[in-house]
CSV table of N, CA and C in Angstrom, one decimal:
chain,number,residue,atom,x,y,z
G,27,UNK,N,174.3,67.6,-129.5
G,27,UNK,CA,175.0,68.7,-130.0
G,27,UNK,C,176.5,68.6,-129.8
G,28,UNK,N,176.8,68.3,-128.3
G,28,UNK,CA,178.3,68.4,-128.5
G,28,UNK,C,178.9,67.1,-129.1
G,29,UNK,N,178.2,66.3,-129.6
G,29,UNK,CA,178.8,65.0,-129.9
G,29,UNK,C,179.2,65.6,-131.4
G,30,UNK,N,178.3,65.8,-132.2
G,30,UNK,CA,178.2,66.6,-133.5
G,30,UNK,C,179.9,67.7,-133.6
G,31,UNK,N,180.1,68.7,-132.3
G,31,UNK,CA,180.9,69.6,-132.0
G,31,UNK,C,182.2,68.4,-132.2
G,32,UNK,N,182.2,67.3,-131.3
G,32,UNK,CA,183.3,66.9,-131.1
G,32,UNK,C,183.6,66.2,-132.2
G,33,UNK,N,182.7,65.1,-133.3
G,33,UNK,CA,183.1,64.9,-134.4
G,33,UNK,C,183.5,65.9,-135.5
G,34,UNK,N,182.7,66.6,-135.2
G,34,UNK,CA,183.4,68.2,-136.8
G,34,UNK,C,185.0,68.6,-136.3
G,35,UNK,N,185.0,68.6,-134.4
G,35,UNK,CA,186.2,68.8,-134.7
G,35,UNK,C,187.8,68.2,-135.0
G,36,UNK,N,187.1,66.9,-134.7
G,36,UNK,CA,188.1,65.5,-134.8
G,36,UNK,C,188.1,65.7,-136.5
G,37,UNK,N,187.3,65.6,-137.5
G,37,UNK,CA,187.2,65.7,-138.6
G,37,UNK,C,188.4,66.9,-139.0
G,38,UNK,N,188.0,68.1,-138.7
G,38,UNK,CA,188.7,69.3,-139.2
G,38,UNK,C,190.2,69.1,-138.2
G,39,UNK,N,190.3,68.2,-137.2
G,39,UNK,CA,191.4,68.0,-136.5
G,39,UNK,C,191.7,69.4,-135.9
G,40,UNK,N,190.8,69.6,-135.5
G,40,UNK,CA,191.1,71.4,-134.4
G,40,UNK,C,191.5,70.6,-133.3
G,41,UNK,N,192.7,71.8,-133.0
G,41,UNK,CA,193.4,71.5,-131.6
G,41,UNK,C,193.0,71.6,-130.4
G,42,UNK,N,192.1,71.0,-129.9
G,42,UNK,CA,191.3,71.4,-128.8
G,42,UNK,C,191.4,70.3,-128.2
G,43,UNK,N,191.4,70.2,-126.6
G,43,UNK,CA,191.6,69.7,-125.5
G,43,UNK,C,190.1,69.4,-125.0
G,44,UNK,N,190.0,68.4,-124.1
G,44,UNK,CA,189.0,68.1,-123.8
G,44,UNK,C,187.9,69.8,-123.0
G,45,UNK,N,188.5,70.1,-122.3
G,45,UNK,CA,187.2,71.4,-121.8
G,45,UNK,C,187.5,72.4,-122.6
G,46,UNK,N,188.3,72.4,-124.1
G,46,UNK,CA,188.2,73.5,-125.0
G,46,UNK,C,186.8,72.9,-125.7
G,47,UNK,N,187.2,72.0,-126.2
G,47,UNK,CA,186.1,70.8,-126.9
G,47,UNK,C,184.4,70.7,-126.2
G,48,UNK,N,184.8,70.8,-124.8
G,48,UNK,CA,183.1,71.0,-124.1
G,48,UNK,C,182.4,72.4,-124.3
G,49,UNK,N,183.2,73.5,-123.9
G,49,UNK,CA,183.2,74.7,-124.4
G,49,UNK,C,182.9,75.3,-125.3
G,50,UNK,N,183.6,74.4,-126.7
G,50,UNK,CA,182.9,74.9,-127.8
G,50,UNK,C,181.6,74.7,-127.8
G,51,UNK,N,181.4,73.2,-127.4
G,51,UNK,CA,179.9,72.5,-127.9
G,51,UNK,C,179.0,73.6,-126.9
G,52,UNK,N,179.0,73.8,-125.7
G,52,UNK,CA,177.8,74.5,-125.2
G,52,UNK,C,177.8,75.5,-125.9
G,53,UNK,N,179.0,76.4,-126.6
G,53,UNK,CA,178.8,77.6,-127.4
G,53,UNK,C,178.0,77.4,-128.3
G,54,UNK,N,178.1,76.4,-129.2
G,54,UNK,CA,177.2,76.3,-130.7
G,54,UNK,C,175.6,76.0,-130.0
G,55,UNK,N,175.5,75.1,-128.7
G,55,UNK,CA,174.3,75.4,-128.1
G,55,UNK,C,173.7,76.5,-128.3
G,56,UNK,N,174.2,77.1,-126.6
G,56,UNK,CA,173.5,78.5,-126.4
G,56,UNK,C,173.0,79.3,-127.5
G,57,UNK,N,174.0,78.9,-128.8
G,57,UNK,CA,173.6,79.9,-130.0
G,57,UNK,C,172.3,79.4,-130.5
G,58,UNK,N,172.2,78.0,-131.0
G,58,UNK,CA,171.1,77.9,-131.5
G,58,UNK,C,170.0,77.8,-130.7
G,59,UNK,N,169.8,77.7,-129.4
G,59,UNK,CA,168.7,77.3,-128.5
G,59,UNK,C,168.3,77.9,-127.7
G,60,UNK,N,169.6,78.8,-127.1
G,60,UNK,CA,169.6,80.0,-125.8
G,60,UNK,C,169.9,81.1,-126.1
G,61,UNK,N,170.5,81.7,-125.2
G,61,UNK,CA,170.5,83.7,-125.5
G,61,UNK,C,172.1,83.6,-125.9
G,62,UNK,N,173.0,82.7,-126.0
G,62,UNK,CA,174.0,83.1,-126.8
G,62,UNK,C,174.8,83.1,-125.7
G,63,UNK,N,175.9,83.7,-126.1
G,63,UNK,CA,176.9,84.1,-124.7
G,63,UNK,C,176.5,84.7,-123.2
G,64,UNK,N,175.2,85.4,-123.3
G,64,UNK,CA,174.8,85.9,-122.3
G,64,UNK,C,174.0,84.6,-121.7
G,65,UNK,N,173.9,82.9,-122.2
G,65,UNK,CA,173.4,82.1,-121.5
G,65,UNK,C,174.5,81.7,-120.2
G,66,UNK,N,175.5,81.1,-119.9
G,66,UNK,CA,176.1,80.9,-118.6
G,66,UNK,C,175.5,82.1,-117.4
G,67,UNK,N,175.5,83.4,-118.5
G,67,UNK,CA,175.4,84.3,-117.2
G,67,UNK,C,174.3,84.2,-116.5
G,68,UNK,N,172.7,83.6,-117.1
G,68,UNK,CA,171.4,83.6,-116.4
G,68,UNK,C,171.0,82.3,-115.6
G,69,UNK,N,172.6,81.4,-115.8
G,69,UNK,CA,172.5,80.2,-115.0
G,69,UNK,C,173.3,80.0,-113.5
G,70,UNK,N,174.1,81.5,-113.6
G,70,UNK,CA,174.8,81.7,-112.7
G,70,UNK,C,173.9,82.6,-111.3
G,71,UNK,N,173.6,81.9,-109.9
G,71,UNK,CA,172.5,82.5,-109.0
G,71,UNK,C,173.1,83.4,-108.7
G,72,UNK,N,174.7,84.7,-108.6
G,72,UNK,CA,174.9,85.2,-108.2
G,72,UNK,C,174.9,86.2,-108.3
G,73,UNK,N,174.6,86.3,-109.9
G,73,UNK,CA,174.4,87.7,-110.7
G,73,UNK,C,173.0,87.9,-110.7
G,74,UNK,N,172.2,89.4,-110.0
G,74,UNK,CA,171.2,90.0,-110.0
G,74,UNK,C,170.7,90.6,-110.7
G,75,UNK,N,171.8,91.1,-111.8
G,75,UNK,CA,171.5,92.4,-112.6
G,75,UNK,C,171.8,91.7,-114.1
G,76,UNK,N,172.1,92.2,-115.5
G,76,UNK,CA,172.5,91.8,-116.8
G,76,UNK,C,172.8,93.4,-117.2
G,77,UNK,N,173.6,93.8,-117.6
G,77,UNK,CA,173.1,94.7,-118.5
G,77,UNK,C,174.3,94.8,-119.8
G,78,UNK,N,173.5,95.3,-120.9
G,78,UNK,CA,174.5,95.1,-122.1
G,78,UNK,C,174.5,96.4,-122.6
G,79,UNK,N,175.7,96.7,-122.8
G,79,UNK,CA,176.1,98.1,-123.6
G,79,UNK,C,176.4,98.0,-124.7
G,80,UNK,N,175.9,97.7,-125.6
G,80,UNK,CA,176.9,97.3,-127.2
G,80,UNK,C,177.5,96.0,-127.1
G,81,UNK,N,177.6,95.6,-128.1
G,81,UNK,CA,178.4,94.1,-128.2
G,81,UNK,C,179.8,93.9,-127.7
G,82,UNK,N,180.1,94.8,-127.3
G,82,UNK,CA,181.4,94.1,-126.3
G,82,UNK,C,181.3,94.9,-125.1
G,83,UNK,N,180.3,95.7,-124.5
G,83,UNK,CA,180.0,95.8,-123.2
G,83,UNK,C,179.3,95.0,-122.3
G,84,UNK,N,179.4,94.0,-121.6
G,84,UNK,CA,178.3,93.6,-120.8
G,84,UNK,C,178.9,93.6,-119.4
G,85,UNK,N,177.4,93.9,-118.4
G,85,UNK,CA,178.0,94.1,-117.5
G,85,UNK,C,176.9,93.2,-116.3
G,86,UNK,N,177.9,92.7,-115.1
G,86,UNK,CA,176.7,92.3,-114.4
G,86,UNK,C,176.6,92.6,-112.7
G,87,UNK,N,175.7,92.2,-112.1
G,87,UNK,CA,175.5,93.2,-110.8
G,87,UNK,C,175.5,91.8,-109.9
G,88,UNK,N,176.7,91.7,-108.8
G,88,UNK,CA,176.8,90.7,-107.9
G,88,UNK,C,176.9,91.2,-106.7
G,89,UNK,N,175.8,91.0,-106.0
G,89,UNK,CA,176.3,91.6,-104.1
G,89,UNK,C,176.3,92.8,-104.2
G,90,UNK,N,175.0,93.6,-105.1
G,90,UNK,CA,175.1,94.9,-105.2
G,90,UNK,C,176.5,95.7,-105.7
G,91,UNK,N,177.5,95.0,-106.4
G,91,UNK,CA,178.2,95.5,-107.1
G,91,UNK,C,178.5,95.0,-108.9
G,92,UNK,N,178.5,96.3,-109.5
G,92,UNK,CA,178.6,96.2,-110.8
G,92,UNK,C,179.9,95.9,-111.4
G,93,UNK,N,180.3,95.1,-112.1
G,93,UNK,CA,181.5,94.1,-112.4
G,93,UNK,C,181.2,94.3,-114.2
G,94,UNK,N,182.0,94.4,-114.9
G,94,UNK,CA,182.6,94.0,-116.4
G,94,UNK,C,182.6,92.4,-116.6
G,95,UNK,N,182.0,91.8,-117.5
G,95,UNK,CA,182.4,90.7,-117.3
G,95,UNK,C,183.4,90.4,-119.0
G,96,UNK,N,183.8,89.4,-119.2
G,96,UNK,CA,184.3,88.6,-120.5
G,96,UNK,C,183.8,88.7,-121.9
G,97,UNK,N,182.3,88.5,-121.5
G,97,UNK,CA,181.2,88.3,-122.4
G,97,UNK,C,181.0,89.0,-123.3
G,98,UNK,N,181.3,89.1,-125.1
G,98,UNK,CA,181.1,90.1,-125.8
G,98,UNK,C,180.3,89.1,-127.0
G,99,UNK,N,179.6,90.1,-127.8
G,99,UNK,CA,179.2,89.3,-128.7
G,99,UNK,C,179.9,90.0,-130.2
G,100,UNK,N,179.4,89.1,-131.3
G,100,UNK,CA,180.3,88.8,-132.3
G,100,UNK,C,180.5,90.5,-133.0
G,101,UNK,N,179.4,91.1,-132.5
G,101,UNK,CA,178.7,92.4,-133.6
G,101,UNK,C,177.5,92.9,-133.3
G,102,UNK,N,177.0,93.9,-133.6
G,102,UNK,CA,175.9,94.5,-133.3
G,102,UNK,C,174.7,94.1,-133.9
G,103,UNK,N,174.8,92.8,-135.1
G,103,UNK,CA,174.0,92.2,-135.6
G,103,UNK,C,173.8,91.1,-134.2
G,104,UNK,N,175.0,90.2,-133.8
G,104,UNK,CA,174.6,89.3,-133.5
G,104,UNK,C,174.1,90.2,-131.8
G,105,UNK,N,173.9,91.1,-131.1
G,105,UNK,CA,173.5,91.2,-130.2
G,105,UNK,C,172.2,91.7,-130.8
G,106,UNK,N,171.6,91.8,-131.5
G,106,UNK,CA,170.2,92.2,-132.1
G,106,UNK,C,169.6,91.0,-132.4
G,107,UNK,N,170.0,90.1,-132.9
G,107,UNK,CA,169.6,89.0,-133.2
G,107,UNK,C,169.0,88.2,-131.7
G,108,UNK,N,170.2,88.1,-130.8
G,108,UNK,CA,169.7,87.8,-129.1
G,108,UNK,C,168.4,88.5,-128.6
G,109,UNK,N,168.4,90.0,-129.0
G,109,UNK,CA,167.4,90.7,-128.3
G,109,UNK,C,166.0,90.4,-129.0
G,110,UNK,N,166.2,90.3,-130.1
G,110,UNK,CA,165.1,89.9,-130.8
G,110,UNK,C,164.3,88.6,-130.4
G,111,UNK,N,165.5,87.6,-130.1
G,111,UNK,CA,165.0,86.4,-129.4
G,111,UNK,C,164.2,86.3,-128.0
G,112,UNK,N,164.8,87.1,-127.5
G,112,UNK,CA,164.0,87.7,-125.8
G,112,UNK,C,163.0,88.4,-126.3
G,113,UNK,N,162.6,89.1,-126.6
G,113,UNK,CA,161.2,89.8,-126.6
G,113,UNK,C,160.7,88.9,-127.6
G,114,UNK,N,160.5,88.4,-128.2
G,114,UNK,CA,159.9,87.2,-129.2
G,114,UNK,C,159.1,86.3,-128.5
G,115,UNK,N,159.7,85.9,-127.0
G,115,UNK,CA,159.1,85.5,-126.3
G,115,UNK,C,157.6,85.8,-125.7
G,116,UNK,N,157.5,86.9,-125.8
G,116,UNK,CA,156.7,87.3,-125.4
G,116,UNK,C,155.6,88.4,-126.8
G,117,UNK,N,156.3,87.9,-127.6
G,117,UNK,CA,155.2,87.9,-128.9
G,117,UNK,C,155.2,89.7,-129.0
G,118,UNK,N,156.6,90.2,-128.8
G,118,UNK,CA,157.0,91.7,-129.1
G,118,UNK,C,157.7,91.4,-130.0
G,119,UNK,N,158.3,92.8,-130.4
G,119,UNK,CA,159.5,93.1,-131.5
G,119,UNK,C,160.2,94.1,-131.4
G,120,UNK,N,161.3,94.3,-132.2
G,120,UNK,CA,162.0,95.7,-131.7
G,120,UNK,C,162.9,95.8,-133.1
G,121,UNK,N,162.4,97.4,-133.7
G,121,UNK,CA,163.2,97.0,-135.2
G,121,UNK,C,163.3,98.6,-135.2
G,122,UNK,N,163.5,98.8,-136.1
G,122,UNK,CA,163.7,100.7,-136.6
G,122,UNK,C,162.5,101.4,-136.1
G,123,UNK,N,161.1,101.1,-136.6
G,123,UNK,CA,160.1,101.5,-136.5
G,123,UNK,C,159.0,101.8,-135.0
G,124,UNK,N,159.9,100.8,-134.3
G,124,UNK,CA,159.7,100.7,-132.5
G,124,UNK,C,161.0,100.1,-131.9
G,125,UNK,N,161.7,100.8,-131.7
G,125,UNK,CA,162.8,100.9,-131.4
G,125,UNK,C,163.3,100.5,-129.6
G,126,UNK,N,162.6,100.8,-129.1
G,126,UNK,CA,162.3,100.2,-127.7
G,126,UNK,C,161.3,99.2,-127.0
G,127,UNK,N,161.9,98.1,-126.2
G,127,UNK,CA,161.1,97.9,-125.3
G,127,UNK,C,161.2,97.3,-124.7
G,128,UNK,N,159.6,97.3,-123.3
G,128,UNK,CA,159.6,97.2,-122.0
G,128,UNK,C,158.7,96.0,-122.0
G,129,UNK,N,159.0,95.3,-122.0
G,129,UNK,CA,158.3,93.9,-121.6
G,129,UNK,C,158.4,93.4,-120.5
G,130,UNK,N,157.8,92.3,-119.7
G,130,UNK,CA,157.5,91.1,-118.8
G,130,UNK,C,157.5,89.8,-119.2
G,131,UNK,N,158.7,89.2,-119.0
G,131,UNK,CA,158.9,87.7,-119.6
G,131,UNK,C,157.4,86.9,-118.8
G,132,UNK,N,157.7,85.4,-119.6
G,132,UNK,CA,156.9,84.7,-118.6
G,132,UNK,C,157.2,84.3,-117.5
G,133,UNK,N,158.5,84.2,-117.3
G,133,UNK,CA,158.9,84.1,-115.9
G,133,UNK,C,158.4,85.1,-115.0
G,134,UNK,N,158.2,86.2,-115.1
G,134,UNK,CA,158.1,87.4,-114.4
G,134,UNK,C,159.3,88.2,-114.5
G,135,UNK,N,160.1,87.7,-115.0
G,135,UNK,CA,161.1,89.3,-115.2
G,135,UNK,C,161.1,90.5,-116.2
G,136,UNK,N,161.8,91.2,-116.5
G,136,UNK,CA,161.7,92.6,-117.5
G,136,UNK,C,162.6,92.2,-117.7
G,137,UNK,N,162.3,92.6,-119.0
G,137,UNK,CA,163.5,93.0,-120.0
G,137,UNK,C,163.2,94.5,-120.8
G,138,UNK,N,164.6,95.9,-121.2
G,138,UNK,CA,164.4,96.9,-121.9
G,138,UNK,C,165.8,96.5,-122.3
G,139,UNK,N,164.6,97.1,-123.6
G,139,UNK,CA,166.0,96.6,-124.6
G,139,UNK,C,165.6,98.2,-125.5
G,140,UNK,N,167.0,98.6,-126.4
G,140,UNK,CA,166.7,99.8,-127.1
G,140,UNK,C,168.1,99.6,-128.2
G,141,UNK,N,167.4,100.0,-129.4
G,141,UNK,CA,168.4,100.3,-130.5
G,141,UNK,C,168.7,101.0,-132.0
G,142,UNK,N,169.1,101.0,-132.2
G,142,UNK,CA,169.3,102.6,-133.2
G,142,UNK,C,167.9,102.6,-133.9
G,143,UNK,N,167.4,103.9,-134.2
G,143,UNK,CA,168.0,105.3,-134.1
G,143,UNK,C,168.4,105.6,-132.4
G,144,UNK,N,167.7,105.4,-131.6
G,144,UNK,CA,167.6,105.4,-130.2
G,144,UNK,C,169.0,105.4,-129.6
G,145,UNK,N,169.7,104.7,-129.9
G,145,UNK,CA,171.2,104.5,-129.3
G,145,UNK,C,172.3,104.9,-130.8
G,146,UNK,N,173.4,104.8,-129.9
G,146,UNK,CA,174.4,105.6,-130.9
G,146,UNK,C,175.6,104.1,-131.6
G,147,UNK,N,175.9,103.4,-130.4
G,147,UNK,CA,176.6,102.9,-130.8
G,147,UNK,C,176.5,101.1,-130.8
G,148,UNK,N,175.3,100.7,-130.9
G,148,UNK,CA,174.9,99.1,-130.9
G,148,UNK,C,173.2,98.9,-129.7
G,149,UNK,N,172.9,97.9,-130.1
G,149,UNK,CA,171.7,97.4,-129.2
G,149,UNK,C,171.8,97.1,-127.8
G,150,UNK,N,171.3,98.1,-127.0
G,150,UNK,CA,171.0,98.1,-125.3
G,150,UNK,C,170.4,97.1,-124.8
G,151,UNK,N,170.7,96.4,-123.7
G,151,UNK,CA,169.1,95.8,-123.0
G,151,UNK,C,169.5,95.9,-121.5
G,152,UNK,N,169.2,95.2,-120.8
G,152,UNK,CA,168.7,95.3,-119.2
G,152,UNK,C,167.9,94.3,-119.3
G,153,UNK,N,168.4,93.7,-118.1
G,153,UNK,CA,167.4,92.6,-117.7
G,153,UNK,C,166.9,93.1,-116.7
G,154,UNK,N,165.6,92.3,-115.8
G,154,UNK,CA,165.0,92.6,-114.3
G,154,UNK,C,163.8,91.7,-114.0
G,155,UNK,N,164.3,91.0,-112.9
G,155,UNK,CA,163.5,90.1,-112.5
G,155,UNK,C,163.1,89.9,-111.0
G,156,UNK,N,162.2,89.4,-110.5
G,156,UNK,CA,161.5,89.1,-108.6
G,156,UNK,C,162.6,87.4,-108.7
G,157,UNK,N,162.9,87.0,-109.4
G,157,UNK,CA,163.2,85.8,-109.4
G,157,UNK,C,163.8,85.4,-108.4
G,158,UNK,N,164.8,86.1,-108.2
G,158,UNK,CA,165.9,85.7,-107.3
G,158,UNK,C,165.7,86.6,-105.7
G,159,UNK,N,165.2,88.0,-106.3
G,159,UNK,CA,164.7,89.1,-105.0
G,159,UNK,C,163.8,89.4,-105.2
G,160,UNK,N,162.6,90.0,-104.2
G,160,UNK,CA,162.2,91.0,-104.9
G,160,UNK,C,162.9,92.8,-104.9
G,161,UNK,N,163.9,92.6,-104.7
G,161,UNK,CA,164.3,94.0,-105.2
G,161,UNK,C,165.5,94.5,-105.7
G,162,UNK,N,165.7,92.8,-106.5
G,162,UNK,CA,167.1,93.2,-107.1
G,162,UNK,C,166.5,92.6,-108.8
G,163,UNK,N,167.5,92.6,-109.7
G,163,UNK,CA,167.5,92.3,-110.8
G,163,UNK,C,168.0,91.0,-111.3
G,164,UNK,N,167.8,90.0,-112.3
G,164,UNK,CA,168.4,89.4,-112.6
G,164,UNK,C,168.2,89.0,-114.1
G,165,UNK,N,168.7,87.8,-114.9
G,165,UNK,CA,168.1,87.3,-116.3
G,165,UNK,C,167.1,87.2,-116.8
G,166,UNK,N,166.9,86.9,-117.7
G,166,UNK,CA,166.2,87.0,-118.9
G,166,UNK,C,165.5,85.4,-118.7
């Protein structure tokens, strides 16, 4: 994939430097294969918690404190499209009609996810997992 990233961008001659150029490529990853921008965050052991407030809220929980992070997504489509991928896993759904839910990955973690009518301004989730504690939270 990033080989692909780095020929399109040699091609299009985008200005990009070597760790702009790595950067991208894991971006076009995570999109097609992982949770998107919220993938770095579930590879990071420090963060216990995930939680997302609408597409340019995410927040995450380190050392028992709750921190804003960078992480936003494109639109409230593309943070629905993520959530739909997480509960998919586990052979759920979440659309107008059922609008929330509480699942158990195969890992053993939770995920709650919720979104309109239910929410006002974009698609919710929360992560929660024994993974890392048993009494703290973490990814998906």
């Amino acid at each position: 994939m990033h080989k692909l990233v780095g020929e399109f961008a040699r091609e299009e001659r985008l200005p990009l430097n070597g760790a702009e150029l790595e950067q991208l490529g894991s971006s076009v990853f995570d999109e097609m294969v992982g949770l998107g921008p919220i993938e770095p965050l579930l590879q990071d052991e420090t963060i216990s918690d995930i939680l997302i407030n609408g597409p340019f809220k995410v927040y995450v929980e380190r050392h028992g404190e709750l921190e804003r992070t960078a992480i936003r997504f494109r639109d409230n489509d593309h943070l629905l499209r993520i959530v739909n991928r997480i509960v998919a896993t586990v052979g759920r759904r979440i659309d107008e009609s059922q609008p929330m839910v509480d699942a158990r990955l195969p890992d053993g973690s939770r995920v709650n996810a919720a979104i309109a009518p239910i929410t006002i301004d974009g698609p919710r989730s929360r992560s929660a997992s024994s993974r890392r504690s048993p009494t703290t939270c973490s990814g998906w």
